[in-house]
Tab-separated table of C-alpha atoms in Angstrom:
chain	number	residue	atom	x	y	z
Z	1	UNK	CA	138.222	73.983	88.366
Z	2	UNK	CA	138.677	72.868	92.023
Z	3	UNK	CA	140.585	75.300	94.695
Z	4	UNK	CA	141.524	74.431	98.219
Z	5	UNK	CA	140.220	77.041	100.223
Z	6	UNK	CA	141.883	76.319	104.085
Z	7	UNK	CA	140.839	72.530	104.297
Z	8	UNK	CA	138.239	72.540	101.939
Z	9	UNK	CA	138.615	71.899	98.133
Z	10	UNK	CA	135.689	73.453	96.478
Z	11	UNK	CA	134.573	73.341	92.702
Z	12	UNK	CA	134.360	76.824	91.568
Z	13	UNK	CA	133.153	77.380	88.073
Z	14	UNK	CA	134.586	79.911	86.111
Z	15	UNK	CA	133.586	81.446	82.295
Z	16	UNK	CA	136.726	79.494	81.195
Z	17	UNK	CA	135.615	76.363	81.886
Z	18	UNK	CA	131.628	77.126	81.267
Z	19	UNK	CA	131.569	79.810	78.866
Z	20	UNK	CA	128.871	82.247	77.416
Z	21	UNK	CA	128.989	80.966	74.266
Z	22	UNK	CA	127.895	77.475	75.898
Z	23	UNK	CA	125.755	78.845	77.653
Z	24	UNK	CA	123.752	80.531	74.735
Z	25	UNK	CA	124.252	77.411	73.071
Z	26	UNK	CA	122.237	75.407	76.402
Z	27	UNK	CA	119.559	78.023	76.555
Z	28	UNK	CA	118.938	78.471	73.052
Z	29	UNK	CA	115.333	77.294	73.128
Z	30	UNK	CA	114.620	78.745	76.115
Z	31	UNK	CA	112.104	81.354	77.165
Z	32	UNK	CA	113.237	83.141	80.577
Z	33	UNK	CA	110.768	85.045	82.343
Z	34	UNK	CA	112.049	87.830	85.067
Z	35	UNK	CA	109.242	87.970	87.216
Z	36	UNK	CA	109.818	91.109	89.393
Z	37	UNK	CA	111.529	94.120	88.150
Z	38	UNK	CA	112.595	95.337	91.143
Z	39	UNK	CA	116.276	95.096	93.016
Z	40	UNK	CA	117.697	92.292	91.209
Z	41	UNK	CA	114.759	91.701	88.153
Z	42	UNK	CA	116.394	94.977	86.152
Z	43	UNK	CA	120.244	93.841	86.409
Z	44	UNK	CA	119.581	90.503	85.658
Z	45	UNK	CA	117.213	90.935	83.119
Z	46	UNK	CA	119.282	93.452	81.142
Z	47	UNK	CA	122.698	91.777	81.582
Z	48	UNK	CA	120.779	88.342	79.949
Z	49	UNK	CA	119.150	90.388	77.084
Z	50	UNK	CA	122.292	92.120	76.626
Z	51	UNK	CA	124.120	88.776	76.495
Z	52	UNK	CA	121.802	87.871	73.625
Z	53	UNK	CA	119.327	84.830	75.713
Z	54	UNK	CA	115.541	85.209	74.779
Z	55	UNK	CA	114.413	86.987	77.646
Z	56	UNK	CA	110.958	88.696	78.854
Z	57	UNK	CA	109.859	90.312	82.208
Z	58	UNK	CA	106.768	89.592	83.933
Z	59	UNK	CA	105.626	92.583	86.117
Z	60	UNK	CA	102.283	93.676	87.921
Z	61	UNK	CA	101.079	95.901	85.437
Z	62	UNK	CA	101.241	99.785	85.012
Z	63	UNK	CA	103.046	99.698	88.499
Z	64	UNK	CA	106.082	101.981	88.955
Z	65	UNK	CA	108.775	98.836	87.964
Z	66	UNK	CA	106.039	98.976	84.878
Z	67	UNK	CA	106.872	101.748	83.459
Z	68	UNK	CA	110.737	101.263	84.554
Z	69	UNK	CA	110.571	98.332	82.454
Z	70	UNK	CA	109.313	99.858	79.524
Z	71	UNK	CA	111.928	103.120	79.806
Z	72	UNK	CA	114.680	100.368	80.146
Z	73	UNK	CA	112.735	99.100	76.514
Z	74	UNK	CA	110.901	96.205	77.329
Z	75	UNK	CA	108.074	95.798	75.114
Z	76	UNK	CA	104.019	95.290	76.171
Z	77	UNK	CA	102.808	92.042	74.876
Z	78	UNK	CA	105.851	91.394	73.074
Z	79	UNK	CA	108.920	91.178	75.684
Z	80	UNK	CA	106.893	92.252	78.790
Z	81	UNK	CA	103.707	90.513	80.477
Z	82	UNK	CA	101.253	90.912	83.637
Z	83	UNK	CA	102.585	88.255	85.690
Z	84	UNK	CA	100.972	85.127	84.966
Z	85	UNK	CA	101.342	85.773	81.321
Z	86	UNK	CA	105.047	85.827	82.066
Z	87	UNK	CA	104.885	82.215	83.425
Z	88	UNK	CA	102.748	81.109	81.115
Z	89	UNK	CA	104.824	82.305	78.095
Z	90	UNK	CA	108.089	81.141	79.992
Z	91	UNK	CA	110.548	78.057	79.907
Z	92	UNK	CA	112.911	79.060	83.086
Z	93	UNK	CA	110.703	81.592	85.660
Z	94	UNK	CA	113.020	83.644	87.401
Z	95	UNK	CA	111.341	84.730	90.642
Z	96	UNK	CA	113.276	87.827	91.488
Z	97	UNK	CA	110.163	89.227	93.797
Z	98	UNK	CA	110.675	90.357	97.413
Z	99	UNK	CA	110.152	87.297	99.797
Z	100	UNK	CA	106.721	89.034	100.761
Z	101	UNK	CA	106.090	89.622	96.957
Z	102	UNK	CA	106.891	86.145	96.309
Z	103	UNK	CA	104.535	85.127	99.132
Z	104	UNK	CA	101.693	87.273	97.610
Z	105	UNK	CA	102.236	85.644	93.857
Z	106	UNK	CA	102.571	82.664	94.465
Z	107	UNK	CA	98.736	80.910	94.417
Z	108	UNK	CA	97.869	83.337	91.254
Z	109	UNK	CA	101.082	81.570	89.488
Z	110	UNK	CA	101.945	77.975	90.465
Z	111	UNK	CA	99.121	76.316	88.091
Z	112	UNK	CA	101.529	77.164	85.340
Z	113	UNK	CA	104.298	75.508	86.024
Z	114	UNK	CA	103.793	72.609	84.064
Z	115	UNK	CA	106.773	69.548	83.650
Z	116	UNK	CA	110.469	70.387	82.531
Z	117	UNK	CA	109.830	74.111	83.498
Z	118	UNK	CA	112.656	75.490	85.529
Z	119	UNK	CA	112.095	77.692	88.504
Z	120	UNK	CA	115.124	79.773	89.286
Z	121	UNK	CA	115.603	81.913	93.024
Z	122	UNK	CA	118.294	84.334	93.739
Z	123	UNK	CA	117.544	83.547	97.606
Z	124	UNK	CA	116.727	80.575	99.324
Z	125	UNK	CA	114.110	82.219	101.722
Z	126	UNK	CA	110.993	80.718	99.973
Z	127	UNK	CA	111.410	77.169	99.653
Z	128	UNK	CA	114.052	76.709	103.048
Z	129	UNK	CA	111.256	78.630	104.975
Z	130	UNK	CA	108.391	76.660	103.140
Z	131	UNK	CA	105.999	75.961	105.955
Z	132	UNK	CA	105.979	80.132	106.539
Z	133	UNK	CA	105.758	81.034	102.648
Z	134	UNK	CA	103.722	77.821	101.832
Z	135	UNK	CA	105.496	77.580	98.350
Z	136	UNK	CA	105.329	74.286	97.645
Z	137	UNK	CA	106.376	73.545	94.068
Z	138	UNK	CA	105.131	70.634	91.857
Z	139	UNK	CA	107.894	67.980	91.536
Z	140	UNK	CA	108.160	67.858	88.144
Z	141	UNK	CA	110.039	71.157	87.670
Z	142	UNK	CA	113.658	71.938	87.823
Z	143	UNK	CA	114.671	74.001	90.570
Z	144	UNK	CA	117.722	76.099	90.888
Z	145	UNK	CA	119.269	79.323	92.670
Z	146	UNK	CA	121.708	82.088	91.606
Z	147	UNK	CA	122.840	84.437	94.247
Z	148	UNK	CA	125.048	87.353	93.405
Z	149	UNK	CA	126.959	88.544	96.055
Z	150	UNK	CA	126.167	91.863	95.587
Z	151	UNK	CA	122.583	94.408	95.179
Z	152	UNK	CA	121.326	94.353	91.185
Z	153	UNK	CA	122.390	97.745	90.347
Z	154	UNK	CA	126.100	96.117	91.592
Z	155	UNK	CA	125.425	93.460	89.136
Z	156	UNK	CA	124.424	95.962	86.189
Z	157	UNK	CA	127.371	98.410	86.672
Z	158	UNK	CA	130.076	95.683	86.758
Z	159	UNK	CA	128.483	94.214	83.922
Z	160	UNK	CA	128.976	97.394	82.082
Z	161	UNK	CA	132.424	97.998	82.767
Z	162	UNK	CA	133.188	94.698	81.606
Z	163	UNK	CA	133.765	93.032	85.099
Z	164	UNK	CA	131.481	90.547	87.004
Z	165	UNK	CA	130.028	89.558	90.689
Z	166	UNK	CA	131.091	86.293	92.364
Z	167	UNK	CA	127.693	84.495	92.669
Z	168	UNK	CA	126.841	80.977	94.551
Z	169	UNK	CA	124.642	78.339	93.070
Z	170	UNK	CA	122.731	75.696	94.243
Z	171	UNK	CA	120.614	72.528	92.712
Z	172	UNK	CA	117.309	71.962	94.668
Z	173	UNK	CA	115.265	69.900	92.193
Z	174	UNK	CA	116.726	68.236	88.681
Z	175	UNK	CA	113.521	66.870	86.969
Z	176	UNK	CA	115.001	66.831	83.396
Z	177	UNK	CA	118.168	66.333	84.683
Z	178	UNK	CA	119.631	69.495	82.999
Z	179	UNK	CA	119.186	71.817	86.150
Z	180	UNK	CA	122.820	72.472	87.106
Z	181	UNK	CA	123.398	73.511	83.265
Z	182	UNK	CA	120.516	75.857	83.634
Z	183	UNK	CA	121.680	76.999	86.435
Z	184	UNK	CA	125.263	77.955	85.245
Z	185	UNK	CA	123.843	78.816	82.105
Z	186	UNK	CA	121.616	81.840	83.601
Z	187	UNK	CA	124.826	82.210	86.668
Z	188	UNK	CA	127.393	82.800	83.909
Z	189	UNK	CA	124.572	85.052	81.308
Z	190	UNK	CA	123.853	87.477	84.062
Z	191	UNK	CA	127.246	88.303	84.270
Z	192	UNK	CA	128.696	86.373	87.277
Z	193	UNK	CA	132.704	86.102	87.272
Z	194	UNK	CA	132.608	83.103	89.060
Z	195	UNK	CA	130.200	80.908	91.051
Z	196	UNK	CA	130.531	78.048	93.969
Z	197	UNK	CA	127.892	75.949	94.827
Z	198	UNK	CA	126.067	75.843	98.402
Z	199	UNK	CA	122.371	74.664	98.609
Z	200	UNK	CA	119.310	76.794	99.528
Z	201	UNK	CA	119.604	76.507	103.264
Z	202	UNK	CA	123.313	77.669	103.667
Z	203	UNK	CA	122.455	80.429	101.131
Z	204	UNK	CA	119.609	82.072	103.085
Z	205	UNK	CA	121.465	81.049	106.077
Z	206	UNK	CA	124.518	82.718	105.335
Z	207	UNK	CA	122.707	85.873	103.467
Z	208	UNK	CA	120.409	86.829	106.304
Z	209	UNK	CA	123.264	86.702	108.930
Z	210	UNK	CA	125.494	88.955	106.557
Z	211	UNK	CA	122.583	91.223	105.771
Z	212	UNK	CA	121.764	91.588	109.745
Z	213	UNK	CA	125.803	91.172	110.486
Z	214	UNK	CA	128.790	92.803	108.728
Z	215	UNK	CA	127.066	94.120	105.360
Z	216	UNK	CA	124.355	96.185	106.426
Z	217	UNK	CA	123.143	95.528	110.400
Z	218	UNK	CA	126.762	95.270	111.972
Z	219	UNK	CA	128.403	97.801	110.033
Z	220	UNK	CA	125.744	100.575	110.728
Z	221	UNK	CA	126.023	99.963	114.775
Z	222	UNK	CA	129.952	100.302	114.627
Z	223	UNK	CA	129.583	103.640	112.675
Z	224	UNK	CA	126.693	105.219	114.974
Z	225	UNK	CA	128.440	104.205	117.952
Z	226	UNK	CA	132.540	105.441	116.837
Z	227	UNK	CA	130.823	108.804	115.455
Z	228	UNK	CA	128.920	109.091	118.901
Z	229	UNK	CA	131.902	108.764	120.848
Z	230	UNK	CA	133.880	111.034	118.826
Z	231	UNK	CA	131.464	113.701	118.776
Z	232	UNK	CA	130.808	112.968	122.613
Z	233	UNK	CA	135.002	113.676	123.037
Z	234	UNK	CA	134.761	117.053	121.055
Z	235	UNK	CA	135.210	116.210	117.496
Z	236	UNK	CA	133.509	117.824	114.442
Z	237	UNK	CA	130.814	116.181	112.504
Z	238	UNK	CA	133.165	116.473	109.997
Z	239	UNK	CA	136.143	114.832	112.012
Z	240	UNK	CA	133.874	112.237	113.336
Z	241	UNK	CA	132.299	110.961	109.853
Z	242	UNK	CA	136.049	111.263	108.174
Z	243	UNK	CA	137.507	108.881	110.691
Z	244	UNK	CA	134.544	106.807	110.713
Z	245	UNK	CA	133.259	106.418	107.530
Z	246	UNK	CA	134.980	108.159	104.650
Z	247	UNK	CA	138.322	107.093	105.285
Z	248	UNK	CA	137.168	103.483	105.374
Z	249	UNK	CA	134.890	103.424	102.089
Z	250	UNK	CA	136.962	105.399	100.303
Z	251	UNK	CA	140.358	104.461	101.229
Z	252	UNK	CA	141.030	101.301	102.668
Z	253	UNK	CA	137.999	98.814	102.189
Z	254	UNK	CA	139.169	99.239	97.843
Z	255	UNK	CA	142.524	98.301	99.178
Z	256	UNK	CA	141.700	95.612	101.295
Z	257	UNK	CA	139.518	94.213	98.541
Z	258	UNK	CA	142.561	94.041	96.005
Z	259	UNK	CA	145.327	93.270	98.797
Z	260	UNK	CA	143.467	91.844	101.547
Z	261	UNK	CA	143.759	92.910	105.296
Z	262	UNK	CA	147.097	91.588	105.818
Z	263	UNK	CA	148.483	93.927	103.631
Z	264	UNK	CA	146.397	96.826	104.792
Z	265	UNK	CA	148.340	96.473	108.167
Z	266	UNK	CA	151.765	96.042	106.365
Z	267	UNK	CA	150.995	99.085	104.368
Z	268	UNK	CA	149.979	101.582	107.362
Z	269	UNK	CA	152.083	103.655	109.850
Z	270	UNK	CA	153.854	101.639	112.624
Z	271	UNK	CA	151.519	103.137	115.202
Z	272	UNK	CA	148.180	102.618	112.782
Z	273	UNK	CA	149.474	98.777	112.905
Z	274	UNK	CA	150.176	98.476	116.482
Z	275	UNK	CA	146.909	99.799	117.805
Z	276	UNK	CA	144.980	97.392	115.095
Z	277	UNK	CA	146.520	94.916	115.856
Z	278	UNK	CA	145.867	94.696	119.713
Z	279	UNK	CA	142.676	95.505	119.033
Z	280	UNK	CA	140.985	93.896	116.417
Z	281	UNK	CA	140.594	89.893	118.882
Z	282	UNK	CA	138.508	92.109	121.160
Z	283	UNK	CA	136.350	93.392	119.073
Z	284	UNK	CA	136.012	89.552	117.479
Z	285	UNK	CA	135.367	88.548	120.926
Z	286	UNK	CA	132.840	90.787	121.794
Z	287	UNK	CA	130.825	90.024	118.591
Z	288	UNK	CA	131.706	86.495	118.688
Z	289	UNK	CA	128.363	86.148	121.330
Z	290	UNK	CA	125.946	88.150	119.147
Z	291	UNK	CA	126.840	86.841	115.815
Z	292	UNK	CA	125.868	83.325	117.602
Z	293	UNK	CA	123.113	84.561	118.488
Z	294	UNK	CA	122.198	85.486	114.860
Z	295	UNK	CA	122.810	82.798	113.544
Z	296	UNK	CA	120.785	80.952	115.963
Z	297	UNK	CA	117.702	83.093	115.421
Z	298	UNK	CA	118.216	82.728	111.788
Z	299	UNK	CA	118.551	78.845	111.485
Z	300	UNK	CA	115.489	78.612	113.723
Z	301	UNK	CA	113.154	80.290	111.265
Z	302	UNK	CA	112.586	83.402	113.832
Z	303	UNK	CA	114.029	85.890	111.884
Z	304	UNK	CA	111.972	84.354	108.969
Z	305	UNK	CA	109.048	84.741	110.419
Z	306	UNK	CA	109.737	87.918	112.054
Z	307	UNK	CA	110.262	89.298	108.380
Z	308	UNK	CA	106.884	87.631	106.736
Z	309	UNK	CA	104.619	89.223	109.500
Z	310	UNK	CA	106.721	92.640	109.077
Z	311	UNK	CA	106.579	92.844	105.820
Z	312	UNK	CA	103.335	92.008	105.151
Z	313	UNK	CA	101.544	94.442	106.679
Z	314	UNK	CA	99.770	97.047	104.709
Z	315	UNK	CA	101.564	99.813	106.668
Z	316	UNK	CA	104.906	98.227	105.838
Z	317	UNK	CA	106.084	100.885	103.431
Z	318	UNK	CA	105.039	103.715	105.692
Z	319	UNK	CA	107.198	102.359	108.440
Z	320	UNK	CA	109.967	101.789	106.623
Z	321	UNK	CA	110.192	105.208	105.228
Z	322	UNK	CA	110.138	106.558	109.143
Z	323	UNK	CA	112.462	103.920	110.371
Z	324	UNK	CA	114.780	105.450	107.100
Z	325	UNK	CA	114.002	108.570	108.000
Z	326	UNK	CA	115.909	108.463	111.394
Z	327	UNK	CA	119.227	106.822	110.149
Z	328	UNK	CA	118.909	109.836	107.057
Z	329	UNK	CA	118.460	112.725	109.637
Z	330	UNK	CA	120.791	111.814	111.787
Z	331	UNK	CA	123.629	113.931	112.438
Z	332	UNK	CA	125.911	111.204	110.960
Z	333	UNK	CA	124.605	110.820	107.325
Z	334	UNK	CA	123.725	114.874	107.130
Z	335	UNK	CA	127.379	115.003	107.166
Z	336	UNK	CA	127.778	112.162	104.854
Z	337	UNK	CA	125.633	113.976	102.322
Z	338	UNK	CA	127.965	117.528	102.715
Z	339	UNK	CA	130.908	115.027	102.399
Z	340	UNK	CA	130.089	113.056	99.236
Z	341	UNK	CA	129.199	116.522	97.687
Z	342	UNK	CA	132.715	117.516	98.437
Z	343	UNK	CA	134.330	114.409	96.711
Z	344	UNK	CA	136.203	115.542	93.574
C-alpha cells in the first residue's frame, strides 16, 4: 500500500498485502542458509524455521555460536554446516556475519555462488563499501537486503509475543528477476511487521549515523554528561540516574513510542512543558553541526574504514572488553545495575 509520509508517498509493504502464506508458497523450494549465528543469525534463523521455510545455519565449527546453535536445536550435518557447506547446500545465503566476519569469509565462500543463487545482507556495509571489503559478487546472483530496525534478540522476542519489527528492504541485483519476492519473502518470514524500501547506500548510510547518533553514540554522551552535572550540583547517584535515565526508559520513551512526542508534552505538567519546550531547538541546534559532521564522515567511507582496520585487529576483542569496562564501572551504570534490581 502507498502512504504519504510529509511530501513523500512511499510504498510500504505490509503482511496484508504480501502475506506469510505467499511467502511460504515463493520460497517453497528454497534452501536458506544463515551464515553467522551471532546478533541477528539466531533471531532470524529461528523466527524462519519457526515460520515453517526450509532453513539451515552455516557456522565456523565447534565455536561458541556452535554450540548455541545446537542448544537452540540445530542439527550437525543435517540442519547445521561449517560454513562453506552452508553455501554450498544453500539456495538464498543469508550473510548475517559481522562486517569484519564477512570480510574474513568471504574468499573461502564466493566460488559457490553459482547462477540464480540469492545473496541476502541485513546491512549494506559490504557491497556500498566494496573497494574496503573487496566483496565483489558474481553477476549472476540475486542480491537483496533486509534490515530490521532493531538488535536480533529484538526481533526474536517480538516475534514471540506475536508482534513484529519494522524492517527496510532494498534490491541490489535481480538476476532471475524474482529478487524483490525473495526479498519480501525472507522480510515478511523473519517476522517483520512492515517493510519500506531504500537501497544499500541509504541503509548503511542511515544505520551507521543512528548507531554513532541517537541510538547508541548520542544517547550515551547526553546521559554521562546530565548525570555529571547533577552529581557535580549535589545530587545522589540515585537522583542523578532516576532523572536521567530511568524515568526516560521506563516512563516516557514507551509513551512516546505509542503517542508520539507531541503528546508527551500535552500529557506533562504545565511547567514540565514549558521548560521542554524552550529548550528542545537548542539542543537541535547544537547537534545540528555534529550530526553533519557524521554524516559526512560516514558518506565518505572514513568511518568505514576506520571500523575495518579496528576491527580487524587480533587484539580487537581485548579492547573492546576494556573500552566496556569503563562505561560498566562507571558510577552511572553501577547505579543502573542497583536500580534495575529494584524494579518490581
Amino acid at each position: 500500500m502507498k502512504l504519504k509520509f510529509g511530501n513523500l508517498e512511499e510504498e510500504i509493504i505490509t503482511r496484508k498485502n504480501f502475506s506469510l502464506e505467499k511467502a511460504r508458497k515463493c520460497l517453497l523450494n528454497e534452501t536458506i542458509c544463515v551464515l553467522g549465528y551471532g546478533v541477528q543469525g539466531p533471531g532470524q534463523a529461528l523466527n524462519l524455521r519457526d515460520n515453517g521455510f526450509n532453513v539451515i545455519v552455516g557456522q565456523r565449527k565447534n565455536s561458541k555460536s556452535w554450540k548455541k546453535a545446537i542448544k537452540d536445536g540445530w542439527i550437525e550435518n543435517k540442519t547445521l554446516f561449517n560454513l562453506e557447506e552452508g553455501v554450498e547446500n544453500g539456495t538464498i545465503i543469508m550473510i548475517l556475519l559481522s562486517d569484519a566476519g564477512q570480510i574474513a569469509v568471504w574468499p573461502k565462500i564466493k566460488k559457490y555462488f553459482s547462477a540464480g543463487k540469492g545473496l541476502y545482507f541485513s546491512h549494506g556495509f559490504g557491497l556500498t563499501f566494496k573497494k574496503k571489503t573487496n566483496i565483489y559478487p558474481p553477476k549472476e546472483i540475486d542480491i537483496f537486503l533486509v534490515a530490521p530496525k532493531g538488535s536480533g534478540t529484538s526481533l526474536r522476542r517480538l516475534f514471540k509475543e506475536g508482534k513484529g519489527i519494522n524492517s527496510s528492504y532494498a534490491i541490489y541485483q535481480n538476476y532471475t528477476g524474482k529478487a524483490k519476492e525473495r526479498a519480501l519473502s525472507i522480510g515478511i518470514g523473519i517476522g517483520s511487521a512492515y517493510l519500506f524500501e531504500t537501497t544499500f547506500k541509504k541503509e548503511v548510510y542511515s544505520d551507521l549515523t543512528g548507531e554513532r547518533g541517537t541510538l547508541m553514540g548520542a544517547i550515551q554522551g547526553i546521559f554521562a554528561a546530565q548525570y555529571q552535572v547533577l552529581r557535580e550540583n549535589g545530587h545522589s547517584p540515585s537522583e542523578a540516574f532516576n532523572e536521567t535515565v530511568e524515568e526516560l526508559t521506563q516512563s516516557l520513551m514507551p509513551l512516546i513510542a505509542e503517542k508520539g512526542m507531541d503528546w508527551m508534552y500535552e500529557n506533562c505538567s504545565t511547567t514540565a512543558q514549558r521548560g521542554a519546550l524552550d529548550w528542545w531547538k537548542k539542543f537541535r541546534d547544537i547537534n545540528l553541526p555534529i550530526f553533519r559532521n557524521l554524516y559526512k564522515e560516514v558518506s565518505s567511507g572514513k568511518e568505514a574504514e576506520k571500523t575495518i582496520i579496528s576491527n580487524s585487529k587480533k587484539n580487537y576483542r581485548k579492547n573492546l572488553k576494556k573500552e566496556l569496562k569503563e562505561i560498566k564501572e562507571s558510577e552511572l551504570w553501577q547505579t543502573g545495575e542497583i536500580v534495575r534490581k529494584l524494579r518490581p
